[in-house]
mmCIF file of C-alpha atoms and ligand atoms in Angstrom:
data_model
loop_
_atom_site.group_PDB
_atom_site.id
_atom_site.type_symbol
_atom_site.label_atom_id
_atom_site.label_comp_id
_atom_site.label_asym_id
_atom_site.label_seq_id
_atom_site.Cartn_x
_atom_site.Cartn_y
_atom_site.Cartn_z
ATOM 1 C CA MET A 1 2.942 5.647 25.291
ATOM 2 C CA LYS A 2 5.172 4.027 22.694
ATOM 3 C CA LEU A 3 5.399 0.553 21.205
ATOM 4 C CA ASP A 4 8.823 -0.716 20.267
ATOM 5 C CA VAL A 5 8.903 -3.964 18.302
ATOM 6 C CA ARG A 6 12.388 -5.432 17.957
ATOM 7 C CA GLN A 7 13.374 -8.331 15.749
ATOM 8 C CA ILE A 8 10.388 -10.488 16.461
ATOM 9 C CA GLU A 9 9.927 -13.836 14.767
ATOM 10 C CA LYS A 10 7.322 -16.554 14.799
ATOM 11 C CA GLN A 11 7.355 -20.129 13.601
ATOM 12 C CA PHE A 12 4.238 -22.217 13.804
ATOM 13 C CA VAL A 13 4.721 -25.862 14.713
ATOM 14 C CA LEU A 14 1.956 -28.002 13.275
ATOM 15 C CA HIS A 15 1.659 -30.830 15.768
ATOM 16 C CA ASN A 16 -1.018 -32.645 13.810
ATOM 17 C CA ARG A 17 1.380 -32.655 10.837
ATOM 18 C CA GLY A 18 4.238 -34.389 12.599
ATOM 19 C CA GLY A 19 5.753 -31.151 13.894
ATOM 20 C CA VAL A 20 6.189 -29.420 10.518
ATOM 21 C CA ARG A 21 7.342 -25.815 10.909
ATOM 22 C CA VAL A 22 5.786 -22.900 9.046
ATOM 23 C CA THR A 23 7.290 -19.407 9.155
ATOM 24 C CA GLY A 24 4.787 -16.796 10.306
ATOM 25 C CA PHE A 25 7.235 -13.896 10.072
ATOM 26 C CA SER A 26 10.843 -13.133 10.909
ATOM 27 C CA ASP A 27 13.076 -10.171 11.722
ATOM 28 C CA ILE A 28 10.309 -7.592 12.143
ATOM 29 C CA SER A 29 11.261 -4.289 13.816
ATOM 30 C CA PHE A 30 9.351 -1.014 14.008
ATOM 31 C CA ASN A 31 7.972 1.437 16.488
ATOM 32 C CA VAL A 32 4.916 3.590 16.830
ATOM 33 C CA ALA A 33 4.278 6.534 19.144
ATOM 34 C CA ARG A 34 1.186 8.397 20.380
ATOM 35 C CA GLY A 35 -0.822 10.042 17.645
ATOM 36 C CA GLU A 36 0.888 8.041 14.906
ATOM 37 C CA LEU A 37 -0.494 5.507 12.485
ATOM 38 C CA LEU A 38 1.896 2.882 11.172
ATOM 39 C CA ALA A 39 0.738 0.996 8.085
ATOM 40 C CA LEU A 40 1.757 -2.645 7.706
ATOM 41 C CA VAL A 41 1.854 -3.653 4.073
ATOM 42 C CA GLY A 42 3.056 -6.674 2.136
ATOM 43 C CA PRO A 43 1.835 -9.600 0.056
ATOM 44 C CA SER A 44 -0.760 -12.102 1.198
ATOM 45 C CA GLY A 45 0.793 -14.612 3.567
ATOM 46 C CA ALA A 46 3.686 -12.301 4.491
ATOM 47 C CA GLY A 47 2.698 -12.382 8.164
ATOM 48 C CA LYS A 48 0.872 -9.065 8.671
ATOM 49 C CA SER A 49 -2.082 -10.438 10.636
ATOM 50 C CA SER A 50 0.258 -12.665 12.632
ATOM 51 C CA VAL A 51 2.345 -9.635 13.658
ATOM 52 C CA LEU A 52 -0.793 -7.894 14.993
ATOM 53 C CA LYS A 53 -1.777 -11.073 16.841
ATOM 54 C CA ALA A 54 1.710 -11.241 18.343
ATOM 55 C CA ILE A 55 1.359 -7.666 19.631
ATOM 56 C CA TYR A 56 -2.049 -8.532 21.084
ATOM 57 C CA ARG A 57 -0.418 -11.719 22.408
ATOM 58 C CA THR A 58 -2.884 -14.025 20.715
ATOM 59 C CA TYR A 59 0.357 -15.550 19.386
ATOM 60 C CA LEU A 60 3.501 -15.936 21.445
ATOM 61 C CA VAL A 61 6.647 -14.990 19.493
ATOM 62 C CA ASN A 62 9.717 -17.235 19.374
ATOM 63 C CA GLY A 63 12.182 -14.368 19.626
ATOM 64 C CA GLY A 64 12.547 -10.607 19.901
ATOM 65 C CA SER A 65 10.761 -8.116 22.114
ATOM 66 C CA ILE A 66 7.531 -6.110 22.004
ATOM 67 C CA LEU A 67 8.018 -3.266 24.424
ATOM 68 C CA PHE A 68 4.930 -1.346 25.503
ATOM 69 C CA HIS A 69 6.140 1.890 27.131
ATOM 70 C CA ARG A 70 3.494 3.482 29.309
ATOM 71 C CA GLN A 71 3.230 7.217 29.933
ATOM 72 C CA ASP A 72 4.278 6.641 33.550
ATOM 73 C CA GLY A 73 7.598 5.207 32.376
ATOM 74 C CA THR A 74 6.890 1.527 33.073
ATOM 75 C CA VAL A 75 7.554 -0.954 30.288
ATOM 76 C CA VAL A 76 5.904 -4.297 29.564
ATOM 77 C CA ASP A 77 7.437 -6.776 27.122
ATOM 78 C CA LEU A 78 4.525 -8.495 25.405
ATOM 79 C CA ALA A 79 6.894 -11.158 24.092
ATOM 80 C CA VAL A 80 7.415 -12.569 27.565
ATOM 81 C CA CYS A 81 5.062 -10.949 30.106
ATOM 82 C CA THR A 82 2.585 -12.937 32.211
ATOM 83 C CA GLU A 83 -0.940 -13.705 31.058
ATOM 84 C CA SER A 84 -2.335 -11.414 33.737
ATOM 85 C CA SER A 85 -0.295 -8.470 32.404
ATOM 86 C CA VAL A 86 -1.641 -9.298 28.947
ATOM 87 C CA LEU A 87 -5.226 -9.199 30.209
ATOM 88 C CA GLU A 88 -4.607 -5.927 31.993
ATOM 89 C CA LEU A 89 -3.145 -4.355 28.850
ATOM 90 C CA ARG A 90 -6.066 -5.593 26.753
ATOM 91 C CA GLN A 91 -8.556 -4.217 29.227
ATOM 92 C CA ARG A 92 -7.097 -0.765 29.432
ATOM 93 C CA GLU A 93 -4.461 -0.037 26.848
ATOM 94 C CA ILE A 94 -4.558 -2.161 23.692
ATOM 95 C CA GLY A 95 -7.569 -2.631 21.415
ATOM 96 C CA PHE A 96 -7.874 -4.911 18.402
ATOM 97 C CA VAL A 97 -10.303 -4.420 15.526
ATOM 98 C CA THR A 98 -10.262 -7.823 13.848
ATOM 99 C CA GLN A 99 -11.438 -8.481 10.314
ATOM 100 C CA PHE A 100 -14.680 -10.092 11.301
ATOM 101 C CA LEU A 101 -17.416 -9.048 13.663
ATOM 102 C CA LYS A 102 -18.122 -11.392 16.550
ATOM 103 C CA VAL A 103 -21.303 -10.603 18.447
ATOM 104 C CA LEU A 104 -23.919 -12.621 20.236
ATOM 105 C CA PRO A 105 -27.225 -13.170 18.468
ATOM 106 C CA ARG A 106 -30.090 -10.896 19.558
ATOM 107 C CA ILE A 107 -27.722 -8.010 20.357
ATOM 108 C CA SER A 108 -28.617 -5.037 18.156
ATOM 109 C CA ALA A 109 -26.045 -3.054 16.204
ATOM 110 C CA LEU A 110 -26.584 -0.091 18.511
ATOM 111 C CA GLN A 111 -26.102 -2.207 21.634
ATOM 112 C CA ALA A 112 -22.998 -3.845 20.184
ATOM 113 C CA VAL A 113 -21.419 -0.459 19.455
ATOM 114 C CA ALA A 114 -22.485 1.154 22.752
ATOM 115 C CA ALA A 115 -21.215 -1.768 24.863
ATOM 116 C CA PRO A 116 -17.582 -0.628 25.304
ATOM 117 C CA LEU A 117 -18.779 2.786 26.581
ATOM 118 C CA LEU A 118 -21.217 1.176 29.021
ATOM 119 C CA GLU A 119 -18.382 -0.994 30.315
ATOM 120 C CA LEU A 120 -16.475 2.182 31.118
ATOM 121 C CA GLY A 121 -19.435 3.373 33.179
ATOM 122 C CA GLU A 122 -20.922 5.778 30.638
ATOM 123 C CA GLU A 123 -24.599 6.498 31.115
ATOM 124 C CA GLU A 124 -26.961 4.483 28.862
ATOM 125 C CA ASP A 125 -28.553 7.363 26.911
ATOM 126 C CA ALA A 126 -25.252 9.071 26.191
ATOM 127 C CA ALA A 127 -23.664 5.779 25.111
ATOM 128 C CA ARG A 128 -26.542 5.006 22.730
ATOM 129 C CA ARG A 129 -26.409 8.523 21.304
ATOM 130 C CA ARG A 130 -22.685 8.285 20.633
ATOM 131 C CA ALA A 131 -23.140 4.816 19.090
ATOM 132 C CA ALA A 132 -25.902 6.123 16.805
ATOM 133 C CA GLU A 133 -23.702 9.045 15.742
ATOM 134 C CA LEU A 134 -20.830 6.738 14.865
ATOM 135 C CA LEU A 135 -23.032 4.308 12.940
ATOM 136 C CA ALA A 136 -24.601 7.176 11.011
ATOM 137 C CA PHE A 137 -21.159 8.616 10.266
ATOM 138 C CA LEU A 138 -20.197 5.223 8.823
ATOM 139 C CA ASN A 139 -23.294 5.279 6.598
ATOM 140 C CA ILE A 140 -25.235 2.558 8.399
ATOM 141 C CA ARG A 141 -28.935 3.183 7.761
ATOM 142 C CA GLU A 142 -30.992 4.032 10.817
ATOM 143 C CA GLU A 143 -33.486 1.260 10.110
ATOM 144 C CA LEU A 144 -30.677 -1.220 10.856
ATOM 145 C CA PHE A 145 -29.705 0.166 14.273
ATOM 146 C CA ASP A 146 -32.042 -2.089 16.272
ATOM 147 C CA ILE A 147 -31.338 -5.251 14.304
ATOM 148 C CA SER A 148 -28.699 -7.894 14.979
ATOM 149 C CA PRO A 149 -25.637 -7.150 12.834
ATOM 150 C CA LEU A 150 -25.325 -10.881 12.175
ATOM 151 C CA THR A 151 -27.859 -10.354 9.363
ATOM 152 C CA PHE A 152 -25.904 -7.408 7.883
ATOM 153 C CA SER A 153 -23.871 -7.429 4.684
ATOM 154 C CA GLY A 154 -20.125 -8.040 4.952
ATOM 155 C CA GLY A 155 -19.254 -4.358 4.613
ATOM 156 C CA GLU A 156 -21.956 -3.318 7.083
ATOM 157 C CA GLN A 157 -20.652 -5.827 9.634
ATOM 158 C CA GLN A 158 -17.173 -4.486 9.114
ATOM 159 C CA ARG A 159 -18.349 -0.927 9.810
ATOM 160 C CA VAL A 160 -20.185 -2.003 12.962
ATOM 161 C CA ASN A 161 -16.983 -3.721 14.042
ATOM 162 C CA ILE A 162 -14.958 -0.560 13.456
ATOM 163 C CA ALA A 163 -17.496 1.627 15.272
ATOM 164 C CA ARG A 164 -17.320 -0.741 18.225
ATOM 165 C CA GLY A 165 -13.534 -0.779 18.112
ATOM 166 C CA VAL A 166 -13.129 2.998 18.130
ATOM 167 C CA ILE A 167 -16.001 4.211 20.333
ATOM 168 C CA ALA A 168 -13.899 3.997 23.492
ATOM 169 C CA PRO A 169 -10.400 4.042 22.044
ATOM 170 C CA LYS A 170 -7.553 2.515 23.995
ATOM 171 C CA GLU A 171 -4.063 3.969 23.731
ATOM 172 C CA LEU A 172 -2.911 1.538 21.061
ATOM 173 C CA LEU A 173 -5.321 0.321 18.420
ATOM 174 C CA LEU A 174 -4.548 -2.610 16.100
ATOM 175 C CA LEU A 175 -6.572 -2.723 12.888
ATOM 176 C CA ASP A 176 -6.569 -5.721 10.551
ATOM 177 C CA GLU A 177 -7.659 -4.481 7.112
ATOM 178 C CA PRO A 178 -10.244 -1.989 8.374
ATOM 179 C CA THR A 179 -11.229 -0.972 4.851
ATOM 180 C CA ALA A 180 -11.005 -4.390 3.148
ATOM 181 C CA SER A 181 -14.558 -4.833 1.867
ATOM 182 C CA LEU A 182 -15.726 -1.221 1.837
ATOM 183 C CA ASP A 183 -16.601 1.034 -1.082
ATOM 184 C CA GLU A 184 -14.789 4.342 -1.623
ATOM 185 C CA GLU A 185 -17.226 6.445 0.382
ATOM 186 C CA SER A 186 -17.283 4.141 3.413
ATOM 187 C CA SER A 187 -13.503 3.689 3.265
ATOM 188 C CA SER A 188 -12.959 7.406 3.298
ATOM 189 C CA ARG A 189 -15.266 7.725 6.342
ATOM 190 C CA VAL A 190 -13.215 5.075 8.137
ATOM 191 C CA LEU A 191 -9.991 6.861 7.253
ATOM 192 C CA LYS A 192 -11.473 10.111 8.612
ATOM 193 C CA LEU A 193 -12.286 8.354 11.881
ATOM 194 C CA LEU A 194 -8.708 7.096 12.107
ATOM 195 C CA GLY A 195 -7.486 10.637 11.443
ATOM 196 C CA ASN A 196 -9.604 11.867 14.365
ATOM 197 C CA LEU A 197 -8.117 9.197 16.609
ATOM 198 C CA LYS A 198 -4.639 10.429 15.749
ATOM 199 C CA LYS A 199 -5.665 13.880 16.946
ATOM 200 C CA GLN A 200 -6.713 12.250 20.230
ATOM 201 C CA ASN A 201 -3.159 10.900 20.531
ATOM 202 C CA ILE A 202 -4.125 7.291 19.909
ATOM 203 C CA ALA A 203 -1.337 5.152 18.428
ATOM 204 C CA MET A 204 -2.404 2.782 15.659
ATOM 205 C CA ILE A 205 -1.020 -0.061 13.587
ATOM 206 C CA GLY A 206 -3.165 -0.872 10.580
ATOM 207 C CA ILE A 207 -2.937 -3.377 7.751
ATOM 208 C CA PHE A 208 -3.790 -1.893 4.362
ATOM 209 C CA HIS A 209 -3.605 -3.223 0.831
ATOM 210 C CA ASP A 210 -4.232 -0.031 -1.061
ATOM 211 C CA GLN A 211 -1.239 2.292 -1.326
ATOM 212 C CA ARG A 212 -3.504 5.316 -1.773
ATOM 213 C CA LYS A 213 -5.090 4.709 1.621
ATOM 214 C CA VAL A 214 -1.665 4.309 3.159
ATOM 215 C CA ASP A 215 -0.601 7.648 1.687
ATOM 216 C CA GLN A 216 -3.786 9.267 2.938
ATOM 217 C CA VAL A 217 -3.671 8.201 6.562
ATOM 218 C CA ALA A 218 -0.346 6.631 7.581
ATOM 219 C CA ASP A 219 2.602 8.466 9.107
ATOM 220 C CA HIS A 220 4.953 5.571 8.448
ATOM 221 C CA CYS A 221 4.818 2.399 6.442
ATOM 222 C CA TYR A 222 6.467 -0.945 7.249
ATOM 223 C CA ARG A 223 6.701 -3.446 4.429
ATOM 224 C CA ILE A 224 6.873 -7.147 5.215
ATOM 225 C CA LEU A 225 8.340 -9.233 2.445
ATOM 226 C CA ARG A 226 7.506 -12.878 2.019
ATOM 227 C CA GLU A 227 10.593 -15.074 2.390
ATOM 228 C CA ALA A 228 11.381 -17.255 -0.584
HETATM 229 N N1 ATP B 301 -2.321 -20.331 13.543
HETATM 230 C C1 ATP B 301 -1.502 -20.626 12.521
HETATM 231 N N2 ATP B 301 -1.012 -21.878 12.360
HETATM 232 C C2 ATP B 301 -0.180 -22.167 11.345
HETATM 233 N N3 ATP B 301 0.228 -21.295 10.427
HETATM 234 C C3 ATP B 301 -0.226 -20.033 10.534
HETATM 235 C C4 ATP B 301 -1.108 -19.619 11.580
HETATM 236 N N4 ATP B 301 -1.385 -18.313 11.449
HETATM 237 C C5 ATP B 301 -0.701 -17.912 10.349
HETATM 238 N N5 ATP B 301 -0.005 -18.937 9.800
HETATM 239 C C6 ATP B 301 0.882 -18.865 8.612
HETATM 240 O O1 ATP B 301 1.682 -17.714 8.713
HETATM 241 C C7 ATP B 301 1.817 -17.069 7.449
HETATM 242 C C8 ATP B 301 1.401 -15.617 7.591
HETATM 243 O O2 ATP B 301 -0.020 -15.550 7.754
HETATM 244 P P1 ATP B 301 -0.794 -14.165 8.021
HETATM 245 O O3 ATP B 301 -2.214 -14.488 8.194
HETATM 246 O O4 ATP B 301 -0.092 -13.455 9.085
HETATM 247 O O5 ATP B 301 -0.535 -13.436 6.622
HETATM 248 P P2 ATP B 301 -1.071 -12.011 6.110
HETATM 249 O O6 ATP B 301 0.141 -11.216 5.718
HETATM 250 O O7 ATP B 301 -1.992 -11.415 7.100
HETATM 251 O O8 ATP B 301 -1.854 -12.433 4.773
HETATM 252 P P3 ATP B 301 -3.230 -11.825 4.126
HETATM 253 O O9 ATP B 301 -2.833 -10.551 3.423
HETATM 254 O O10 ATP B 301 -3.614 -12.885 3.155
HETATM 255 O O11 ATP B 301 -4.215 -11.628 5.224
HETATM 256 C C9 ATP B 301 0.972 -17.866 6.456
HETATM 257 O O12 ATP B 301 1.828 -18.632 5.653
HETATM 258 C C10 ATP B 301 0.078 -18.722 7.335
HETATM 259 O O13 ATP B 301 -0.143 -19.970 6.738
HETATM 260 MG MG1 MG B 302 -4.063 -10.978 7.120
#
């Protein structure tokens, strides 16, 4: 698997503002292969989150190509492919850990984290065990496991979100500021998890603000500059 992003650009047209155009990003090119983590860095508003959303096809780009090369040699261009190809890729090959946790009320942290494994047909006990292990590794206290994460602190929610995003890793994982509101100890646990994923040949693109974290975990770094 390899992702090849070539000269993508995005302008937002604000229809409720008389069609005003806002630049999301322009002239972005990079690639990432199996087992590699590419860090996206750059100032606030540079377009980092928008680039991840373009790869996940939440946003449609205005130009360029986003080539997803599968192991079997087939290639899908996420810049132009059909919605059904997008859904297929999201189901099996591309995962997105967003900045904020979205879960239904009354679902416990453990259930939320175990869910992706259950969807893959994993047996209930094994899935719950693996979820508990991951939560414990990310320093979530056991007394919180059976509670809805909607009542958790910001950093706890973020860790639940990461656990859920990595428990059944897809081939390409997109991470929007996975360590944003975490303390040093929790951040370093998250970075360790990402290191383990690399060993499992997962490709990752992550947004980071802290250069030290980039140095610790990233194989390559792509800097997006804000246009004047
Ligand atoms: N849905 C949207 N509609 C209109 N403009 C948008 C939309 N999404 C992003 N933008 C604009 O695109 C630019 C890039 O935003 P983006 O969120 O990608 O930045 P970022 O690099 O992730 O910033 P931060 O570090 O603050 O998260 C911003 O100027 C933003 O206003
Ligand atoms: Mg962002």
